[in-house]
Amino acid sequence: MTKRIVKVYPRFERLWHWTQALLIAVLMFTGLRVSGVHALIPFGPAVMLHTLAALTLLVVWIFATFWLFTTGTWRQFLPKVEGMLATARYYAYGIFKGEEPPYQKQYWRKHNPLQAATYFGLKWFVFPVIWISGIMYLTYNFWDSGADSTFVLAVVRNIHLLAAYVIFAFVIAHIYLLTTGHGFRDHVRPMVTGYEEIDLTPEQEAYFEANTPDRLKPLEPAE
């Protein structure tokens, strides 16, 4: 393996990431208002903004899902048992002792085993739950019939809230982990520039140099 600075995040992936982050922030803010946690904006505009942000995010996710499968990037999110315990131990203990992380980022595997499992669970379980419950909530007037409709609505609301709080917890953990290791700036910079220092096999390095040399940058000298 050779360490090289490689453009691992294409423009669409970076645009998708920051658009998603902004929309989720809007959804959390307006969702907390709708739930009565705060009253920083009126209820009506909060509902309208929440709905618009949710529909926009749904469109973004549809495009992102299409991109993931057409480019084969979806394989990045397949969890692996190998290295899971070592990674969990690192985050629970080793990171506070200054230990080196047990997982080195590679071009075709940008996520460590714990990250891949987390993203897999979010994308295949939590996100579908929040979308289905949100659409049911939004279309309540179309299926509101019968004596049990109020009870069903309460169940849908609580499921939607539970999924939202799971995503909220993920966002908090995600931001916290950005402050660990080399620091917040070094973690965020790749998602702005697209370039990150990763390990390449000799074959991968030769392929990039021969076919896409613009995706490689020289290593920065150590300070």
Short mmCIF file of C-alpha atoms in Angstrom, two decimals:
data_model
loop_
_atom_site.label_atom_id
_atom_site.label_comp_id
_atom_site.label_asym_id
_atom_site.label_seq_id
_atom_site.Cartn_x
_atom_site.Cartn_y
_atom_site.Cartn_z
CA MET A 1 0.00 0.00 0.00
CA THR A 2 1.12 3.54 -0.82
CA LYS A 3 -0.35 6.68 0.74
CA ARG A 4 -1.52 9.16 -1.90
CA ILE A 5 -3.84 12.17 -1.95
CA VAL A 6 -6.70 11.04 -4.17
CA LYS A 7 -9.94 12.65 -5.29
CA VAL A 8 -12.27 10.15 -3.63
CA TYR A 9 -15.39 12.34 -3.40
CA PRO A 10 -16.71 13.47 -6.82
CA ARG A 11 -18.65 16.71 -7.19
CA PHE A 12 -22.08 15.04 -7.10
CA GLU A 13 -21.31 13.17 -3.88
CA ARG A 14 -20.15 16.36 -2.18
CA LEU A 15 -23.18 18.30 -3.43
CA TRP A 16 -25.47 15.51 -2.27
CA HIS A 17 -23.79 15.42 1.17
CA TRP A 18 -24.07 19.15 1.89
CA THR A 19 -27.58 19.46 0.43
CA GLN A 20 -28.68 16.54 2.58
CA ALA A 21 -27.01 18.06 5.67
CA LEU A 22 -28.77 21.40 5.13
CA LEU A 23 -32.18 19.80 4.56
CA ILE A 24 -31.84 17.52 7.60
CA ALA A 25 -30.95 20.57 9.72
CA VAL A 26 -34.10 22.33 8.45
CA LEU A 27 -36.18 19.22 9.13
CA MET A 28 -34.86 18.88 12.67
CA PHE A 29 -35.47 22.55 13.44
CA THR A 30 -38.99 22.62 12.01
CA GLY A 31 -39.82 19.15 13.36
CA LEU A 32 -38.95 20.23 16.88
CA ARG A 33 -41.23 23.24 16.40
CA VAL A 34 -44.11 21.08 15.17
CA SER A 35 -43.60 18.81 18.19
CA GLY A 36 -43.78 21.81 20.51
CA VAL A 37 -40.17 21.70 21.71
CA HIS A 38 -39.62 25.36 20.78
CA ALA A 39 -41.63 28.29 19.42
CA LEU A 40 -38.98 30.18 17.46
CA ILE A 41 -41.16 30.30 14.34
CA PRO A 42 -44.95 30.13 13.88
CA PHE A 43 -46.53 26.69 13.66
CA GLY A 44 -48.01 27.10 10.17
CA PRO A 45 -44.78 28.15 8.42
CA ALA A 46 -42.92 25.40 10.31
CA VAL A 47 -45.28 22.75 8.92
CA MET A 48 -44.99 24.16 5.38
CA LEU A 49 -41.18 24.41 5.55
CA HIS A 50 -40.92 20.92 7.06
CA THR A 51 -43.03 19.46 4.24
CA LEU A 52 -41.09 21.27 1.49
CA ALA A 53 -37.73 20.24 2.96
CA ALA A 54 -38.89 16.62 3.29
CA LEU A 55 -40.10 16.44 -0.32
CA THR A 56 -36.89 18.06 -1.56
CA LEU A 57 -34.81 15.60 0.45
CA LEU A 58 -36.83 12.71 -0.95
CA VAL A 59 -35.99 13.85 -4.50
CA VAL A 60 -32.30 14.22 -3.55
CA TRP A 61 -32.27 10.70 -2.08
CA ILE A 62 -33.88 9.26 -5.21
CA PHE A 63 -31.16 10.81 -7.38
CA ALA A 64 -28.46 9.75 -4.88
CA THR A 65 -29.74 6.16 -4.80
CA PHE A 66 -29.71 6.05 -8.61
CA TRP A 67 -26.14 7.39 -8.59
CA LEU A 68 -25.00 4.89 -5.95
CA PHE A 69 -26.25 1.90 -7.91
CA THR A 70 -25.18 3.07 -11.37
CA THR A 71 -21.63 3.85 -10.19
CA GLY A 72 -21.30 0.79 -7.94
CA THR A 73 -20.64 3.07 -4.94
CA TRP A 74 -23.37 1.26 -3.00
CA ARG A 75 -20.78 -1.42 -2.17
CA GLN A 76 -19.11 1.10 0.17
CA PHE A 77 -22.06 0.68 2.55
CA LEU A 78 -22.03 -3.11 2.83
CA PRO A 79 -21.11 -3.93 6.45
CA LYS A 80 -18.37 -6.45 7.27
CA VAL A 81 -17.95 -8.35 10.51
CA GLU A 82 -14.17 -8.39 10.07
CA GLY A 83 -12.66 -5.53 12.05
CA MET A 84 -15.96 -4.59 13.71
CA LEU A 85 -14.86 -5.38 17.28
CA ALA A 86 -11.48 -3.70 16.84
CA THR A 87 -13.15 -0.56 15.50
CA ALA A 88 -15.74 -0.55 18.30
CA ARG A 89 -12.98 -0.93 20.88
CA TYR A 90 -11.08 1.96 19.29
CA TYR A 91 -14.06 4.32 19.51
CA ALA A 92 -14.95 3.18 23.04
CA TYR A 93 -11.43 3.20 24.49
CA GLY A 94 -8.48 3.55 22.15
CA ILE A 95 -9.41 6.92 20.73
CA PHE A 96 -9.13 8.45 24.23
CA LYS A 97 -5.67 6.91 24.69
CA GLY A 98 -4.28 8.33 21.47
CA GLU A 99 -4.10 4.94 19.73
CA GLU A 100 -3.93 4.68 15.95
CA PRO A 101 -7.24 3.68 14.33
CA PRO A 102 -7.36 -0.02 13.37
CA TYR A 103 -8.81 0.78 9.95
CA GLN A 104 -7.02 2.59 7.13
CA LYS A 105 -9.21 4.21 4.49
CA GLN A 106 -8.85 2.77 1.00
CA TYR A 107 -10.18 3.97 -2.33
CA TRP A 108 -12.79 1.26 -2.75
CA ARG A 109 -13.61 1.11 0.95
CA LYS A 110 -13.95 4.59 2.39
CA HIS A 111 -15.89 3.56 5.50
CA ASN A 112 -14.64 1.52 8.43
CA PRO A 113 -16.74 -1.52 9.48
CA LEU A 114 -18.68 0.43 12.12
CA GLN A 115 -19.44 3.31 9.74
CA ALA A 116 -20.57 0.93 7.01
CA ALA A 117 -22.91 -0.88 9.43
CA THR A 118 -24.33 2.42 10.68
CA TYR A 119 -24.96 3.80 7.19
CA PHE A 120 -26.42 0.46 6.11
CA GLY A 121 -28.89 0.51 9.01
CA LEU A 122 -29.84 4.13 8.35
CA LYS A 123 -30.34 3.75 4.61
CA TRP A 124 -32.18 0.43 4.64
CA PHE A 125 -34.20 0.68 7.86
CA VAL A 126 -34.40 4.11 9.51
CA PHE A 127 -34.81 6.21 6.35
CA PRO A 128 -37.59 4.01 4.89
CA VAL A 129 -39.41 4.11 8.24
CA ILE A 130 -39.28 7.90 8.46
CA TRP A 131 -40.37 8.29 4.83
CA ILE A 132 -43.28 5.87 5.04
CA SER A 133 -44.50 7.30 8.35
CA GLY A 134 -44.01 10.87 7.09
CA ILE A 135 -46.01 10.23 3.92
CA MET A 136 -48.76 8.55 5.95
CA TYR A 137 -48.79 11.56 8.28
CA LEU A 138 -48.94 13.97 5.35
CA THR A 139 -51.76 12.07 3.61
CA TYR A 140 -53.82 11.52 6.75
CA ASN A 141 -56.91 13.18 5.23
CA PHE A 142 -56.99 10.57 2.47
CA TRP A 143 -57.09 7.54 4.76
CA ASP A 144 -58.84 9.13 7.76
CA SER A 145 -61.81 6.81 8.20
CA GLY A 146 -63.09 4.58 10.91
CA ALA A 147 -62.94 4.71 14.67
CA ASP A 148 -59.33 3.57 14.81
CA SER A 149 -57.91 6.28 12.54
CA THR A 150 -56.96 8.56 15.45
CA PHE A 151 -55.12 5.71 17.17
CA VAL A 152 -53.34 4.77 13.94
CA LEU A 153 -52.31 8.41 13.46
CA ALA A 154 -50.83 8.47 16.98
CA VAL A 155 -48.85 5.30 16.23
CA VAL A 156 -47.61 6.75 12.93
CA ARG A 157 -46.62 9.98 14.69
CA ASN A 158 -44.65 8.18 17.39
CA ILE A 159 -42.87 5.96 14.85
CA HIS A 160 -41.98 9.06 12.83
CA LEU A 161 -40.66 10.81 15.94
CA LEU A 162 -38.64 7.76 17.01
CA ALA A 163 -36.98 7.51 13.58
CA ALA A 164 -36.32 11.26 13.62
CA TYR A 165 -34.61 11.07 17.01
CA VAL A 166 -32.46 8.16 15.79
CA ILE A 167 -31.30 10.35 12.88
CA PHE A 168 -30.79 13.25 15.28
CA ALA A 169 -28.60 11.03 17.50
CA PHE A 170 -26.61 9.99 14.43
CA VAL A 171 -26.03 13.63 13.46
CA ILE A 172 -24.78 14.46 16.96
CA ALA A 173 -22.44 11.45 16.96
CA HIS A 174 -21.27 12.31 13.43
CA ILE A 175 -20.39 15.88 14.40
CA TYR A 176 -18.66 14.70 17.58
CA LEU A 177 -16.48 12.20 15.68
CA LEU A 178 -15.43 15.00 13.31
CA THR A 179 -13.65 16.59 16.27
CA THR A 180 -11.58 13.48 17.04
CA GLY A 181 -8.36 12.22 15.49
CA HIS A 182 -6.68 14.83 13.31
CA GLY A 183 -9.36 17.39 14.09
CA PHE A 184 -12.49 18.92 12.64
CA ARG A 185 -10.83 20.73 9.71
CA ASP A 186 -8.99 17.64 8.44
CA HIS A 187 -12.18 15.58 8.58
CA VAL A 188 -14.34 18.16 6.79
CA ARG A 189 -11.82 19.29 4.14
CA PRO A 190 -12.18 16.14 1.94
CA MET A 191 -15.92 16.69 1.64
CA VAL A 192 -15.20 20.24 0.43
CA THR A 193 -12.26 19.63 -1.91
CA GLY A 194 -12.91 16.00 -2.76
CA TYR A 195 -9.29 15.00 -2.01
CA GLU A 196 -8.15 12.80 0.87
CA GLU A 197 -5.04 10.86 1.83
CA ILE A 198 -5.74 7.15 1.41
CA ASP A 199 -3.94 3.87 0.80
CA LEU A 200 -3.57 2.66 -2.79
CA THR A 201 -2.34 -0.68 -4.01
CA PRO A 202 0.42 -0.53 -6.65
CA GLU A 203 -2.15 -1.57 -9.26
CA GLN A 204 -4.58 1.19 -8.26
CA GLU A 205 -1.81 3.80 -8.23
CA ALA A 206 -0.62 2.74 -11.70
CA TYR A 207 -4.19 2.84 -13.00
CA PHE A 208 -4.79 6.38 -11.74
CA GLU A 209 -1.45 7.64 -13.06
CA ALA A 210 -2.15 6.15 -16.49
CA ASN A 211 -5.84 6.97 -16.87
CA THR A 212 -6.89 9.74 -14.47
CA PRO A 213 -3.74 11.54 -13.26
CA ASP A 214 -5.84 14.59 -12.35
CA ARG A 215 -7.30 12.58 -9.46
CA LEU A 216 -3.87 12.26 -7.83
CA LYS A 217 -2.00 14.95 -5.92
CA PRO A 218 1.50 14.77 -4.40
CA LEU A 219 1.68 14.16 -0.66
CA GLU A 220 2.00 17.34 1.35
CA PRO A 221 5.36 17.60 3.18
CA ALA A 222 5.18 16.92 6.90
CA GLU A 223 5.38 20.03 9.06
#
